[in-house]
């Protein structure tokens, strides 16, 4: 185990932090209030080569490791969840899925311009009647000669109004459940595709989220990703990457909540002393500090497994669950530390709290990750990691099924 960062990782953190301090933090309050997604930030991230962090150079990326991607997400979310969400979706859910499942032609056509940030990718899995229960999706794809016809709708799709390419999941066999779902690369310009932003969001107001409508959209057969019926597997592998970036981002919210709270502790006095000197306030600060460390350790452990090509669904799910819950708690406590001032947008902490709710819901709700962790512990899931522990833990065999 290695707990130190490389010089390259330290320098990436420095660059992203400076970018966030200069180009996001001074404007974010206004963008959030106006419910404005500042697209130019994506272009600036592309200039900084941050739209293809883990994508190999041969496909237009910079070929850095997963924990460097984590650092980018952490630092971006320290500014606002909206831009980390954009990187999670564009890179984690879309580009890395193209890298894993795409043909050489698909990679050249779609991945290369995405990795450079010239084109933006989105991920369309959720539907009005299918969120956690992915298999309940109703969007269909019917083969007709050398193309498929897609009909249906997707909702809560991040970057829906700005994406050039979508990964759209649809049923090619409505009776085959998990095995009946397929994944398609769909371009915004394909006739019959339209999008509409969702209004009235509680948080991530500086982000773009909305609906995607598919009305007889003709998709060339060569835009099928993987084989017919592999869509569920593709979606789950995409989530392994997406969840990792969400977990890393949550560390950024904890960091921002801690920074704001420490600053306020120095400024605010009650009963003749700084509020940081009151033990119950210290308890909230201590919890934020401890949770930042715990969340980072879980994220970097999952990142290390990914760097070594090891299966990491369990570790990534744990990192996502724990860090997103911790971020929500940290933001909530940051509001508490600020007292009534925390309840107004004079301070950023109320935005942190509103933003921190979404990651507890998307990319697997808290309940879905709780169930996953229970199933791993109970041995209800095939788990190669547990098998590897066998020599050290003789009773583990009885917990492993399958
Ligand atoms: C800001 C934002 C951005 C998003 N971006 C995207 C995106 O880019 N692409 C995309 O495809 N989706 C996106 N989503 C959608 C998100 O992934 C879904 O909202 C999420 O999967 C949950 O689905 P749902 O909202 O339909 O809730 P449901 O699945 O209907 O769940 C409702 C409640 O029931 C609980 N529940 C459900 N099943 C169980 C169970 N078996 N046991 C116990 N409890 C259960 C859930 O935990 C939750 O509390 C986004 C959502 C948000 C809020």
mmCIF file of C-alpha atoms in Angstrom, residues 71-312:
data_model
loop_
_atom_site.group_PDB
_atom_site.id
_atom_site.type_symbol
_atom_site.label_atom_id
_atom_site.label_comp_id
_atom_site.label_asym_id
_atom_site.label_seq_id
_atom_site.Cartn_x
_atom_site.Cartn_y
_atom_site.Cartn_z
ATOM 1 C CA UNK A 71 -8.379 14.338 -7.423
ATOM 2 C CA UNK A 72 -9.909 16.256 -10.356
ATOM 3 C CA UNK A 73 -13.442 15.350 -9.183
ATOM 4 C CA UNK A 74 -12.663 16.226 -5.558
ATOM 5 C CA UNK A 75 -11.314 19.652 -6.484
ATOM 6 C CA UNK A 76 -14.108 20.407 -8.961
ATOM 7 C CA UNK A 77 -16.817 19.599 -6.425
ATOM 8 C CA UNK A 78 -15.092 21.822 -3.906
ATOM 9 C CA UNK A 79 -16.258 24.568 -6.300
ATOM 10 C CA UNK A 80 -19.655 23.128 -7.183
ATOM 11 C CA UNK A 81 -21.277 19.733 -7.686
ATOM 12 C CA UNK A 82 -22.534 20.752 -11.152
ATOM 13 C CA UNK A 83 -19.137 20.627 -12.860
ATOM 14 C CA UNK A 84 -18.027 17.449 -11.124
ATOM 15 C CA UNK A 85 -21.324 15.884 -12.245
ATOM 16 C CA UNK A 86 -20.489 16.930 -15.802
ATOM 17 C CA UNK A 87 -17.106 15.166 -15.638
ATOM 18 C CA UNK A 88 -18.691 12.105 -13.979
ATOM 19 C CA UNK A 89 -21.180 11.741 -16.791
ATOM 20 C CA UNK A 90 -18.997 12.743 -19.720
ATOM 21 C CA UNK A 91 -15.890 10.808 -18.662
ATOM 22 C CA UNK A 92 -16.988 8.258 -16.039
ATOM 23 C CA UNK A 93 -20.274 7.082 -17.523
ATOM 24 C CA UNK A 94 -19.804 7.724 -21.233
ATOM 25 C CA UNK A 95 -16.175 7.928 -22.442
ATOM 26 C CA UNK A 96 -14.810 5.188 -20.203
ATOM 27 C CA UNK A 97 -17.667 2.941 -21.313
ATOM 28 C CA UNK A 98 -16.787 3.589 -24.952
ATOM 29 C CA UNK A 99 -13.182 2.745 -24.109
ATOM 30 C CA UNK A 100 -14.206 -0.538 -22.497
ATOM 31 C CA UNK A 101 -16.909 -1.692 -24.917
ATOM 32 C CA UNK A 102 -16.453 0.214 -28.186
ATOM 33 C CA UNK A 103 -15.136 -1.131 -31.480
ATOM 34 C CA UNK A 104 -12.076 0.604 -32.947
ATOM 35 C CA UNK A 105 -14.364 2.510 -35.355
ATOM 36 C CA UNK A 106 -16.653 3.641 -32.512
ATOM 37 C CA UNK A 107 -13.659 4.762 -30.457
ATOM 38 C CA UNK A 108 -12.206 6.773 -33.324
ATOM 39 C CA UNK A 109 -15.541 8.361 -34.202
ATOM 40 C CA UNK A 110 -16.951 9.069 -30.728
ATOM 41 C CA UNK A 111 -14.338 8.573 -27.998
ATOM 42 C CA UNK A 112 -11.508 10.615 -29.516
ATOM 43 C CA UNK A 113 -13.518 13.884 -29.815
ATOM 44 C CA UNK A 114 -15.001 13.300 -26.359
ATOM 45 C CA UNK A 115 -11.622 12.735 -24.707
ATOM 46 C CA UNK A 116 -10.340 16.021 -26.106
ATOM 47 C CA UNK A 117 -13.545 17.748 -24.984
ATOM 48 C CA UNK A 118 -14.486 18.759 -28.519
ATOM 49 C CA UNK A 119 -17.733 16.758 -28.134
ATOM 50 C CA UNK A 120 -19.725 16.114 -24.970
ATOM 51 C CA UNK A 121 -21.139 12.736 -23.917
ATOM 52 C CA UNK A 122 -24.173 11.912 -21.738
ATOM 53 C CA UNK A 123 -25.695 8.744 -20.306
ATOM 54 C CA UNK A 124 -29.368 7.834 -20.710
ATOM 55 C CA UNK A 125 -30.411 5.009 -18.440
ATOM 56 C CA UNK A 126 -33.142 6.390 -16.114
ATOM 57 C CA UNK A 127 -36.749 6.622 -17.301
ATOM 58 C CA UNK A 128 -39.921 8.033 -15.746
ATOM 59 C CA UNK A 129 -40.848 4.514 -14.533
ATOM 60 C CA UNK A 130 -37.387 2.990 -14.191
ATOM 61 C CA UNK A 131 -34.698 4.339 -11.864
ATOM 62 C CA UNK A 132 -33.246 1.827 -9.397
ATOM 63 C CA UNK A 133 -35.232 -0.855 -11.185
ATOM 64 C CA UNK A 134 -33.377 -0.574 -14.492
ATOM 65 C CA UNK A 135 -35.072 -3.619 -15.998
ATOM 66 C CA UNK A 136 -38.452 -1.844 -15.815
ATOM 67 C CA UNK A 137 -37.337 0.437 -18.679
ATOM 68 C CA UNK A 138 -39.840 0.898 -21.487
ATOM 69 C CA UNK A 139 -37.718 2.414 -24.260
ATOM 70 C CA UNK A 140 -37.501 0.017 -27.189
ATOM 71 C CA UNK A 141 -35.108 -0.540 -30.073
ATOM 72 C CA UNK A 142 -36.425 -2.496 -33.034
ATOM 73 C CA UNK A 143 -34.039 -3.776 -35.703
ATOM 74 C CA UNK A 144 -34.993 -2.746 -39.223
ATOM 75 C CA UNK A 145 -32.366 -3.738 -41.786
ATOM 76 C CA UNK A 146 -29.127 -1.861 -41.215
ATOM 77 C CA UNK A 147 -30.466 0.283 -38.395
ATOM 78 C CA UNK A 148 -32.568 0.270 -35.212
ATOM 79 C CA UNK A 149 -35.637 2.392 -34.492
ATOM 80 C CA UNK A 150 -35.653 3.774 -30.927
ATOM 81 C CA UNK A 151 -38.804 4.942 -29.157
ATOM 82 C CA UNK A 152 -39.264 6.067 -25.560
ATOM 83 C CA UNK A 153 -37.986 8.671 -23.146
ATOM 84 C CA UNK A 154 -35.269 9.154 -20.557
ATOM 85 C CA UNK A 155 -35.400 11.463 -17.583
ATOM 86 C CA UNK A 156 -33.010 13.095 -15.119
ATOM 87 C CA UNK A 157 -30.286 12.987 -17.757
ATOM 88 C CA UNK A 158 -27.310 15.196 -16.855
ATOM 89 C CA UNK A 159 -26.000 17.389 -19.701
ATOM 90 C CA UNK A 160 -29.084 16.541 -21.786
ATOM 91 C CA UNK A 161 -29.191 19.952 -23.489
ATOM 92 C CA UNK A 162 -25.458 20.206 -24.150
ATOM 93 C CA UNK A 163 -24.390 16.664 -25.040
ATOM 94 C CA UNK A 164 -23.459 15.794 -28.617
ATOM 95 C CA UNK A 165 -23.560 12.027 -28.021
ATOM 96 C CA UNK A 166 -25.752 9.924 -25.731
ATOM 97 C CA UNK A 167 -25.401 6.349 -24.589
ATOM 98 C CA UNK A 168 -29.040 5.242 -24.688
ATOM 99 C CA UNK A 169 -30.223 1.991 -23.141
ATOM 100 C CA UNK A 170 -33.252 0.368 -24.759
ATOM 101 C CA UNK A 171 -34.958 -2.997 -24.900
ATOM 102 C CA UNK A 172 -34.259 -5.076 -27.980
ATOM 103 C CA UNK A 173 -36.210 -7.962 -26.388
ATOM 104 C CA UNK A 174 -39.043 -6.934 -24.063
ATOM 105 C CA UNK A 175 -39.351 -10.420 -22.535
ATOM 106 C CA UNK A 176 -35.718 -11.209 -21.770
ATOM 107 C CA UNK A 177 -35.426 -8.919 -18.691
ATOM 108 C CA UNK A 178 -31.709 -8.145 -17.966
ATOM 109 C CA UNK A 179 -30.678 -9.891 -21.161
ATOM 110 C CA UNK A 180 -33.124 -7.888 -23.286
ATOM 111 C CA UNK A 181 -31.415 -4.509 -22.835
ATOM 112 C CA UNK A 182 -28.982 -3.100 -25.394
ATOM 113 C CA UNK A 183 -26.886 0.067 -25.516
ATOM 114 C CA UNK A 184 -26.702 2.512 -28.430
ATOM 115 C CA UNK A 185 -24.558 5.512 -29.296
ATOM 116 C CA UNK A 186 -27.058 8.167 -30.338
ATOM 117 C CA UNK A 187 -26.102 11.533 -31.786
ATOM 118 C CA UNK A 188 -28.066 14.659 -30.901
ATOM 119 C CA UNK A 189 -28.470 15.365 -34.617
ATOM 120 C CA UNK A 190 -30.334 12.085 -35.276
ATOM 121 C CA UNK A 191 -33.874 12.962 -36.335
ATOM 122 C CA UNK A 192 -36.518 12.385 -33.656
ATOM 123 C CA UNK A 193 -34.269 13.112 -30.649
ATOM 124 C CA UNK A 194 -35.204 16.111 -28.517
ATOM 125 C CA UNK A 195 -34.368 17.284 -24.990
ATOM 126 C CA UNK A 196 -35.888 19.500 -22.320
ATOM 127 C CA UNK A 197 -34.364 20.742 -19.060
ATOM 128 C CA UNK A 198 -36.046 19.900 -15.737
ATOM 129 C CA UNK A 199 -37.078 23.011 -13.849
ATOM 130 C CA UNK A 200 -37.392 23.511 -10.083
ATOM 131 C CA UNK A 201 -34.442 21.372 -8.927
ATOM 132 C CA UNK A 202 -33.518 21.522 -5.248
ATOM 133 C CA UNK A 203 -29.780 21.578 -5.954
ATOM 134 C CA UNK A 204 -27.145 21.336 -8.697
ATOM 135 C CA UNK A 205 -28.955 24.341 -10.147
ATOM 136 C CA UNK A 206 -25.808 25.400 -11.964
ATOM 137 C CA UNK A 207 -25.952 22.065 -13.788
ATOM 138 C CA UNK A 208 -28.032 20.898 -16.718
ATOM 139 C CA UNK A 209 -30.418 17.981 -16.095
ATOM 140 C CA UNK A 210 -33.458 16.976 -18.109
ATOM 141 C CA UNK A 211 -35.426 14.711 -20.348
ATOM 142 C CA UNK A 212 -34.503 13.024 -23.612
ATOM 143 C CA UNK A 213 -37.306 12.081 -25.989
ATOM 144 C CA UNK A 214 -36.840 9.448 -28.662
ATOM 145 C CA UNK A 215 -39.463 9.510 -31.359
ATOM 146 C CA UNK A 216 -38.719 6.936 -34.072
ATOM 147 C CA UNK A 217 -35.006 7.725 -33.909
ATOM 148 C CA UNK A 218 -33.127 5.844 -36.648
ATOM 149 C CA UNK A 219 -29.802 4.624 -35.233
ATOM 150 C CA UNK A 220 -27.302 2.869 -37.551
ATOM 151 C CA UNK A 221 -26.693 -0.772 -36.538
ATOM 152 C CA UNK A 222 -22.967 -0.003 -36.223
ATOM 153 C CA UNK A 223 -23.877 2.289 -33.283
ATOM 154 C CA UNK A 224 -24.868 -0.696 -31.138
ATOM 155 C CA UNK A 225 -22.328 -0.792 -28.257
ATOM 156 C CA UNK A 226 -21.286 -4.348 -27.442
ATOM 157 C CA UNK A 227 -23.718 -7.034 -28.572
ATOM 158 C CA UNK A 228 -27.512 -7.084 -28.436
ATOM 159 C CA UNK A 229 -28.592 -8.001 -24.889
ATOM 160 C CA UNK A 230 -25.354 -6.766 -23.259
ATOM 161 C CA UNK A 231 -26.829 -3.403 -22.227
ATOM 162 C CA UNK A 232 -27.399 -4.258 -18.570
ATOM 163 C CA UNK A 233 -23.811 -5.467 -18.182
ATOM 164 C CA UNK A 234 -22.570 -2.327 -19.952
ATOM 165 C CA UNK A 235 -24.676 -0.085 -17.685
ATOM 166 C CA UNK A 236 -23.339 -1.754 -14.533
ATOM 167 C CA UNK A 237 -19.721 -1.482 -15.695
ATOM 168 C CA UNK A 238 -20.332 2.196 -16.529
ATOM 169 C CA UNK A 239 -21.701 2.730 -13.026
ATOM 170 C CA UNK A 240 -18.543 1.231 -11.518
ATOM 171 C CA UNK A 241 -16.680 4.164 -13.079
ATOM 172 C CA UNK A 242 -19.375 6.802 -12.586
ATOM 173 C CA UNK A 243 -19.842 5.964 -8.911
ATOM 174 C CA UNK A 244 -16.126 6.267 -8.331
ATOM 175 C CA UNK A 245 -16.153 9.853 -9.597
ATOM 176 C CA UNK A 246 -19.266 10.661 -7.527
ATOM 177 C CA UNK A 247 -17.565 9.289 -4.396
ATOM 178 C CA UNK A 248 -14.458 11.362 -5.104
ATOM 179 C CA UNK A 249 -16.584 14.451 -5.689
ATOM 180 C CA UNK A 250 -18.292 13.948 -2.329
ATOM 181 C CA UNK A 251 -14.872 14.406 -0.695
ATOM 182 C CA UNK A 252 -14.863 17.847 -2.321
ATOM 183 C CA UNK A 253 -18.146 18.775 -0.642
ATOM 184 C CA UNK A 254 -16.771 17.614 2.720
ATOM 185 C CA UNK A 255 -13.619 19.639 2.119
ATOM 186 C CA UNK A 256 -15.615 22.776 1.188
ATOM 187 C CA UNK A 257 -17.932 22.337 4.212
ATOM 188 C CA UNK A 258 -14.936 21.960 6.507
ATOM 189 C CA UNK A 259 -13.092 24.964 5.041
ATOM 190 C CA UNK A 260 -16.158 27.218 5.324
ATOM 191 C CA UNK A 261 -16.879 26.019 8.876
ATOM 192 C CA UNK A 262 -13.306 26.506 10.112
ATOM 193 C CA UNK A 263 -13.290 30.025 8.669
ATOM 194 C CA UNK A 264 -16.591 30.858 10.355
ATOM 195 C CA UNK A 265 -15.375 29.385 13.667
ATOM 196 C CA UNK A 266 -12.566 31.942 13.625
ATOM 197 C CA UNK A 267 -14.906 34.857 12.857
ATOM 198 C CA UNK A 268 -17.921 34.216 15.065
ATOM 199 C CA UNK A 269 -17.843 34.733 18.818
ATOM 200 C CA UNK A 270 -20.463 33.694 21.400
ATOM 201 C CA UNK A 271 -20.255 33.816 25.184
ATOM 202 C CA UNK A 272 -17.002 35.724 24.921
ATOM 203 C CA UNK A 273 -15.068 33.245 22.775
ATOM 204 C CA UNK A 274 -14.722 31.998 19.196
ATOM 205 C CA UNK A 275 -17.366 29.348 18.473
ATOM 206 C CA UNK A 276 -14.546 26.954 17.520
ATOM 207 C CA UNK A 277 -13.672 26.852 21.230
ATOM 208 C CA UNK A 278 -17.081 25.314 22.112
ATOM 209 C CA UNK A 279 -16.817 21.543 22.327
ATOM 210 C CA UNK A 280 -20.124 20.826 20.590
ATOM 211 C CA UNK A 281 -19.021 22.887 17.595
ATOM 212 C CA UNK A 282 -15.685 21.046 17.698
ATOM 213 C CA UNK A 283 -17.623 17.783 17.533
ATOM 214 C CA UNK A 284 -19.084 18.818 14.141
ATOM 215 C CA UNK A 285 -15.674 19.934 12.880
ATOM 216 C CA UNK A 286 -14.077 16.689 14.073
ATOM 217 C CA UNK A 287 -16.751 14.623 12.296
ATOM 218 C CA UNK A 288 -16.179 16.478 9.007
ATOM 219 C CA UNK A 289 -12.440 16.043 9.324
ATOM 220 C CA UNK A 290 -12.693 12.329 10.158
ATOM 221 C CA UNK A 291 -15.226 11.693 7.370
ATOM 222 C CA UNK A 292 -13.017 13.448 4.835
ATOM 223 C CA UNK A 293 -10.184 11.078 5.696
ATOM 224 C CA UNK A 294 -12.426 7.975 5.739
ATOM 225 C CA UNK A 295 -14.058 8.879 2.412
ATOM 226 C CA UNK A 296 -10.744 9.598 0.720
ATOM 227 C CA UNK A 297 -9.273 6.311 1.902
ATOM 228 C CA UNK A 298 -12.257 4.404 0.498
ATOM 229 C CA UNK A 299 -12.072 6.288 -2.810
ATOM 230 C CA UNK A 300 -8.326 5.854 -3.258
ATOM 231 C CA UNK A 301 -8.570 2.168 -2.370
ATOM 232 C CA UNK A 302 -11.191 1.668 -5.091
ATOM 233 C CA UNK A 303 -8.983 3.718 -7.443
ATOM 234 C CA UNK A 304 -5.974 1.536 -6.705
ATOM 235 C CA UNK A 305 -7.970 -1.603 -7.520
ATOM 236 C CA UNK A 306 -9.060 0.001 -10.790
ATOM 237 C CA UNK A 307 -5.478 0.986 -11.599
ATOM 238 C CA UNK A 308 -4.514 -2.670 -11.182
ATOM 239 C CA UNK A 309 -7.411 -3.926 -13.304
ATOM 240 C CA UNK A 310 -9.053 -5.675 -10.324
ATOM 241 C CA UNK A 311 -12.802 -6.093 -9.863
ATOM 242 C CA UNK A 312 -13.970 -3.262 -7.578
#
